[in-house]
Amino acid sequence: MDTPEIEALFQQRTPASEVAESTRFRTLRTGSYMLTPESAEFQLASDKSPWPGRQIVRIRAQATELGQAKGRVFFDAAPESRRDDAGELDRPAKLWRQIINVYGMSDKTDGDVYTALTTQKWPFLGYVTEAFRKPEGGWMSARTEADRKEFTEAGYEPQNFVQNISKVK
C-alpha cells in the first residue's frame, strides 16, 4: 500500500461550512418523546434567558421515542407564577405545574417536587418543538425535512423547546 505524501495536506483546506456542520448542536425533530430527567438544578436564569434573574429549575432530560434514545433536551420550569400578555401562565410556570400534576404532588411543597426531579427521575411525556433562530432575529419552524435543510444551510441556529408535559400512558 502506498503512503500518501504529507505535502498534499498543505494544499487542501476543509470547508468552513463542513467544520460548522460537524460541531452544530444537535436537536430533536418536533414531536412527542418520553422524557426522563437526568438532572435538575435550582438556579437564577442567566442574562441571556428570556427570564433573566428569575428563579428556575434547569432540567436536563433524556429523550426516547419507541424505546430508542433520540437525544437530550434542556428546559426551564419555574415555581414562581408569571403570566404572558394574554394572561396565560408563561412556559416555565406552566411546565412546573404540569410536572406537579404528572408526579401527583399537588399536596406537596415545591421543594418536594424538586427533590422528586433530582432523586426519583420519573419519566413523563413531553411535546418538543424544533425552531430555527434567524441571524437577523425571529424564529422559523421547519415543517418538512426540506425546510430543515434550507434553514440549516442558511445558518439558522436550531433549538428545542419543551412545550407541554403529560403523564406516561
PDB file of N, CA, C and O in Angstrom, residues 109-150:
ATOM      1  N   THR A 109     -44.838  20.363  48.758  1.00  0.00           N
ATOM      2  CA  THR A 109     -44.160  21.646  48.573  1.00  0.00           C
ATOM      3  C   THR A 109     -43.372  21.625  47.265  1.00  0.00           C
ATOM      4  O   THR A 109     -43.073  20.552  46.718  1.00  0.00           O
ATOM      5  N   ASP A 110     -43.007  22.819  46.795  1.00  0.00           N
ATOM      6  CA  ASP A 110     -42.167  22.898  45.598  1.00  0.00           C
ATOM      7  C   ASP A 110     -40.818  22.238  45.847  1.00  0.00           C
ATOM      8  O   ASP A 110     -40.225  21.657  44.933  1.00  0.00           O
ATOM      9  N   GLY A 111     -40.343  22.277  47.099  1.00  0.00           N
ATOM     10  CA  GLY A 111     -39.105  21.582  47.446  1.00  0.00           C
ATOM     11  C   GLY A 111     -39.235  20.078  47.287  1.00  0.00           C
ATOM     12  O   GLY A 111     -38.302  19.408  46.820  1.00  0.00           O
ATOM     13  N   ASP A 112     -40.405  19.535  47.646  1.00  0.00           N
ATOM     14  CA  ASP A 112     -40.647  18.097  47.464  1.00  0.00           C
ATOM     15  C   ASP A 112     -40.644  17.735  45.977  1.00  0.00           C
ATOM     16  O   ASP A 112     -40.126  16.687  45.586  1.00  0.00           O
ATOM     17  N   VAL A 113     -41.250  18.593  45.164  1.00  0.00           N
ATOM     18  CA  VAL A 113     -41.281  18.355  43.714  1.00  0.00           C
ATOM     19  C   VAL A 113     -39.856  18.387  43.164  1.00  0.00           C
ATOM     20  O   VAL A 113     -39.460  17.518  42.382  1.00  0.00           O
ATOM     21  N   TYR A 114     -39.071  19.362  43.597  1.00  0.00           N
ATOM     22  CA  TYR A 114     -37.677  19.464  43.169  1.00  0.00           C
ATOM     23  C   TYR A 114     -36.896  18.206  43.567  1.00  0.00           C
ATOM     24  O   TYR A 114     -36.134  17.649  42.760  1.00  0.00           O
ATOM     25  N   THR A 115     -37.112  17.739  44.785  1.00  0.00           N
ATOM     26  CA  THR A 115     -36.436  16.518  45.245  1.00  0.00           C
ATOM     27  C   THR A 115     -36.819  15.326  44.378  1.00  0.00           C
ATOM     28  O   THR A 115     -35.963  14.506  44.016  1.00  0.00           O
ATOM     29  N   ALA A 116     -38.091  15.216  44.011  1.00  0.00           N
ATOM     30  CA  ALA A 116     -38.524  14.122  43.134  1.00  0.00           C
ATOM     31  C   ALA A 116     -37.822  14.205  41.780  1.00  0.00           C
ATOM     32  O   ALA A 116     -37.398  13.180  41.231  1.00  0.00           O
ATOM     33  N   LEU A 117     -37.689  15.407  41.254  1.00  0.00           N
ATOM     34  CA  LEU A 117     -36.995  15.580  39.969  1.00  0.00           C
ATOM     35  C   LEU A 117     -35.534  15.148  40.057  1.00  0.00           C
ATOM     36  O   LEU A 117     -35.003  14.552  39.117  1.00  0.00           O
ATOM     37  N   THR A 118     -34.890  15.463  41.173  1.00  0.00           N
ATOM     38  CA  THR A 118     -33.452  15.199  41.287  1.00  0.00           C
ATOM     39  C   THR A 118     -33.130  13.786  41.767  1.00  0.00           C
ATOM     40  O   THR A 118     -32.036  13.292  41.499  1.00  0.00           O
ATOM     41  N   THR A 119     -34.067  13.137  42.470  1.00  0.00           N
ATOM     42  CA  THR A 119     -33.758  11.806  43.013  1.00  0.00           C
ATOM     43  C   THR A 119     -34.570  10.685  42.378  1.00  0.00           C
ATOM     44  O   THR A 119     -34.036   9.623  42.104  1.00  0.00           O
ATOM     45  N   GLN A 120     -35.843  10.898  42.146  1.00  0.00           N
ATOM     46  CA  GLN A 120     -36.695   9.844  41.594  1.00  0.00           C
ATOM     47  C   GLN A 120     -36.536   9.719  40.094  1.00  0.00           C
ATOM     48  O   GLN A 120     -36.555   8.627  39.547  1.00  0.00           O
ATOM     49  N   LYS A 121     -36.448  10.866  39.431  1.00  0.00           N
ATOM     50  CA  LYS A 121     -36.255  10.912  37.977  1.00  0.00           C
ATOM     51  C   LYS A 121     -37.328  10.119  37.231  1.00  0.00           C
ATOM     52  O   LYS A 121     -37.044   9.363  36.299  1.00  0.00           O
ATOM     53  N   TRP A 122     -38.583  10.305  37.629  1.00  0.00           N
ATOM     54  CA  TRP A 122     -39.702   9.633  36.983  1.00  0.00           C
ATOM     55  C   TRP A 122     -39.908  10.199  35.584  1.00  0.00           C
ATOM     56  O   TRP A 122     -39.918  11.407  35.384  1.00  0.00           O
ATOM     57  N   PRO A 123     -40.115   9.341  34.599  1.00  0.00           N
ATOM     58  CA  PRO A 123     -40.309   9.826  33.226  1.00  0.00           C
ATOM     59  C   PRO A 123     -41.697  10.428  33.019  1.00  0.00           C
ATOM     60  O   PRO A 123     -42.630  10.152  33.775  1.00  0.00           O
ATOM     61  N   PHE A 124     -41.801  11.256  31.994  1.00  0.00           N
ATOM     62  CA  PHE A 124     -43.076  11.845  31.584  1.00  0.00           C
ATOM     63  C   PHE A 124     -43.031  12.044  30.079  1.00  0.00           C
ATOM     64  O   PHE A 124     -41.967  11.957  29.465  1.00  0.00           O
ATOM     65  N   LEU A 125     -44.186  12.272  29.488  1.00  0.00           N
ATOM     66  CA  LEU A 125     -44.241  12.573  28.061  1.00  0.00           C
ATOM     67  C   LEU A 125     -44.025  14.066  27.871  1.00  0.00           C
ATOM     68  O   LEU A 125     -44.546  14.880  28.649  1.00  0.00           O
ATOM     69  N   GLY A 126     -43.297  14.417  26.839  1.00  0.00           N
ATOM     70  CA  GLY A 126     -43.077  15.824  26.548  1.00  0.00           C
ATOM     71  C   GLY A 126     -43.279  16.088  25.071  1.00  0.00           C
ATOM     72  O   GLY A 126     -42.847  15.292  24.228  1.00  0.00           O
ATOM     73  N   TYR A 127     -43.960  17.181  24.771  1.00  0.00           N
ATOM     74  CA  TYR A 127     -44.079  17.602  23.376  1.00  0.00           C
ATOM     75  C   TYR A 127     -42.980  18.620  23.138  1.00  0.00           C
ATOM     76  O   TYR A 127     -42.924  19.677  23.787  1.00  0.00           O
ATOM     77  N   VAL A 128     -42.067  18.293  22.225  1.00  0.00           N
ATOM     78  CA  VAL A 128     -40.878  19.094  21.956  1.00  0.00           C
ATOM     79  C   VAL A 128     -40.990  19.684  20.557  1.00  0.00           C
ATOM     80  O   VAL A 128     -41.319  18.978  19.603  1.00  0.00           O
ATOM     81  N   THR A 129     -40.723  20.985  20.454  1.00  0.00           N
ATOM     82  CA  THR A 129     -40.689  21.612  19.134  1.00  0.00           C
ATOM     83  C   THR A 129     -39.248  21.978  18.787  1.00  0.00           C
ATOM     84  O   THR A 129     -38.413  22.189  19.664  1.00  0.00           O
ATOM     85  N   GLU A 130     -38.984  22.022  17.487  1.00  0.00           N
ATOM     86  CA  GLU A 130     -37.683  22.435  16.979  1.00  0.00           C
ATOM     87  C   GLU A 130     -37.896  23.718  16.190  1.00  0.00           C
ATOM     88  O   GLU A 130     -38.722  23.763  15.278  1.00  0.00           O
ATOM     89  N   ALA A 131     -37.184  24.758  16.586  1.00  0.00           N
ATOM     90  CA  ALA A 131     -37.288  26.039  15.888  1.00  0.00           C
ATOM     91  C   ALA A 131     -35.881  26.494  15.503  1.00  0.00           C
ATOM     92  O   ALA A 131     -34.893  26.047  16.075  1.00  0.00           O
ATOM     93  N   PHE A 132     -35.824  27.368  14.516  1.00  0.00           N
ATOM     94  CA  PHE A 132     -34.550  27.864  13.997  1.00  0.00           C
ATOM     95  C   PHE A 132     -34.512  29.384  14.136  1.00  0.00           C
ATOM     96  O   PHE A 132     -35.376  30.079  13.611  1.00  0.00           O
ATOM     97  N   ARG A 133     -33.499  29.880  14.856  1.00  0.00           N
ATOM     98  CA  ARG A 133     -33.337  31.324  15.052  1.00  0.00           C
ATOM     99  C   ARG A 133     -32.615  31.918  13.848  1.00  0.00           C
ATOM    100  O   ARG A 133     -31.529  31.480  13.478  1.00  0.00           O
ATOM    101  N   LYS A 134     -33.249  32.930  13.243  1.00  0.00           N
ATOM    102  CA  LYS A 134     -32.641  33.614  12.104  1.00  0.00           C
ATOM    103  C   LYS A 134     -31.577  34.588  12.623  1.00  0.00           C
ATOM    104  O   LYS A 134     -31.741  35.167  13.697  1.00  0.00           O
ATOM    105  N   PRO A 135     -30.486  34.774  11.877  1.00  0.00           N
ATOM    106  CA  PRO A 135     -29.435  35.697  12.324  1.00  0.00           C
ATOM    107  C   PRO A 135     -29.951  37.115  12.576  1.00  0.00           C
ATOM    108  O   PRO A 135     -29.482  37.790  13.479  1.00  0.00           O
ATOM    109  N   GLU A 136     -30.940  37.548  11.793  1.00  0.00           N
ATOM    110  CA  GLU A 136     -31.470  38.910  11.965  1.00  0.00           C
ATOM    111  C   GLU A 136     -32.549  38.985  13.044  1.00  0.00           C
ATOM    112  O   GLU A 136     -33.130  40.028  13.287  1.00  0.00           O
ATOM    113  N   GLY A 137     -32.818  37.853  13.695  1.00  0.00           N
ATOM    114  CA  GLY A 137     -33.834  37.805  14.747  1.00  0.00           C
ATOM    115  C   GLY A 137     -35.086  37.101  14.266  1.00  0.00           C
ATOM    116  O   GLY A 137     -35.342  37.005  13.065  1.00  0.00           O
ATOM    117  N   GLY A 138     -35.849  36.594  15.182  1.00  0.00           N
ATOM    118  CA  GLY A 138     -37.062  35.865  14.850  1.00  0.00           C
ATOM    119  C   GLY A 138     -36.795  34.378  14.707  1.00  0.00           C
ATOM    120  O   GLY A 138     -35.640  33.935  14.693  1.00  0.00           O
ATOM    121  N   TRP A 139     -37.863  33.621  14.616  1.00  0.00           N
ATOM    122  CA  TRP A 139     -37.780  32.169  14.583  1.00  0.00           C
ATOM    123  C   TRP A 139     -38.538  31.601  13.391  1.00  0.00           C
ATOM    124  O   TRP A 139     -39.537  32.175  12.963  1.00  0.00           O
ATOM    125  N   MET A 140     -38.067  30.471  12.901  1.00  0.00           N
ATOM    126  CA  MET A 140     -38.733  29.740  11.824  1.00  0.00           C
ATOM    127  C   MET A 140     -38.950  28.305  12.302  1.00  0.00           C
ATOM    128  O   MET A 140     -38.102  27.747  12.991  1.00  0.00           O
ATOM    129  N   SER A 141     -40.076  27.720  11.924  1.00  0.00           N
ATOM    130  CA  SER A 141     -40.361  26.319  12.230  1.00  0.00           C
ATOM    131  C   SER A 141     -40.274  25.512  10.948  1.00  0.00           C
ATOM    132  O   SER A 141     -40.854  25.889   9.934  1.00  0.00           O
ATOM    133  N   ALA A 142     -39.539  24.407  11.031  1.00  0.00           N
ATOM    134  CA  ALA A 142     -39.418  23.530   9.868  1.00  0.00           C
ATOM    135  C   ALA A 142     -40.616  22.587   9.840  1.00  0.00           C
ATOM    136  O   ALA A 142     -40.866  21.878  10.797  1.00  0.00           O
ATOM    137  N   ARG A 143     -41.337  22.596   8.759  1.00  0.00           N
ATOM    138  CA  ARG A 143     -42.497  21.705   8.619  1.00  0.00           C
ATOM    139  C   ARG A 143     -42.134  20.436   7.836  1.00  0.00           C
ATOM    140  O   ARG A 143     -42.816  19.444   7.918  1.00  0.00           O
ATOM    141  N   THR A 144     -41.041  20.521   7.074  1.00  0.00           N
ATOM    142  CA  THR A 144     -40.585  19.374   6.283  1.00  0.00           C
ATOM    143  C   THR A 144     -39.075  19.252   6.433  1.00  0.00           C
ATOM    144  O   THR A 144     -38.405  20.188   6.896  1.00  0.00           O
ATOM    145  N   GLU A 145     -38.539  18.115   5.998  1.00  0.00           N
ATOM    146  CA  GLU A 145     -37.082  17.944   6.013  1.00  0.00           C
ATOM    147  C   GLU A 145     -36.417  18.928   5.054  1.00  0.00           C
ATOM    148  O   GLU A 145     -35.305  19.389   5.305  1.00  0.00           O
ATOM    149  N   ALA A 146     -37.099  19.288   3.975  1.00  0.00           N
ATOM    150  CA  ALA A 146     -36.550  20.270   3.038  1.00  0.00           C
ATOM    151  C   ALA A 146     -36.415  21.635   3.728  1.00  0.00           C
ATOM    152  O   ALA A 146     -35.416  22.332   3.536  1.00  0.00           O
ATOM    153  N   ASP A 147     -37.438  22.026   4.519  1.00  0.00           N
ATOM    154  CA  ASP A 147     -37.361  23.279   5.287  1.00  0.00           C
ATOM    155  C   ASP A 147     -36.174  23.233   6.237  1.00  0.00           C
ATOM    156  O   ASP A 147     -35.399  24.187   6.353  1.00  0.00           O
ATOM    157  N   ARG A 148     -36.049  22.118   6.933  1.00  0.00           N
ATOM    158  CA  ARG A 148     -34.992  21.953   7.925  1.00  0.00           C
ATOM    159  C   ARG A 148     -33.616  22.106   7.261  1.00  0.00           C
ATOM    160  O   ARG A 148     -32.741  22.794   7.766  1.00  0.00           O
ATOM    161  N   LYS A 149     -33.452  21.468   6.109  1.00  0.00           N
ATOM    162  CA  LYS A 149     -32.188  21.553   5.380  1.00  0.00           C
ATOM    163  C   LYS A 149     -31.920  22.991   4.939  1.00  0.00           C
ATOM    164  O   LYS A 149     -30.805  23.496   5.068  1.00  0.00           O
ATOM    165  N   GLU A 150     -32.957  23.652   4.428  1.00  0.00           N
ATOM    166  CA  GLU A 150     -32.814  25.045   3.979  1.00  0.00           C
ATOM    167  C   GLU A 150     -32.388  25.951   5.132  1.00  0.00           C
ATOM    168  O   GLU A 150     -31.479  26.764   4.989  1.00  0.00           O
TER     169      GLU A 150
END
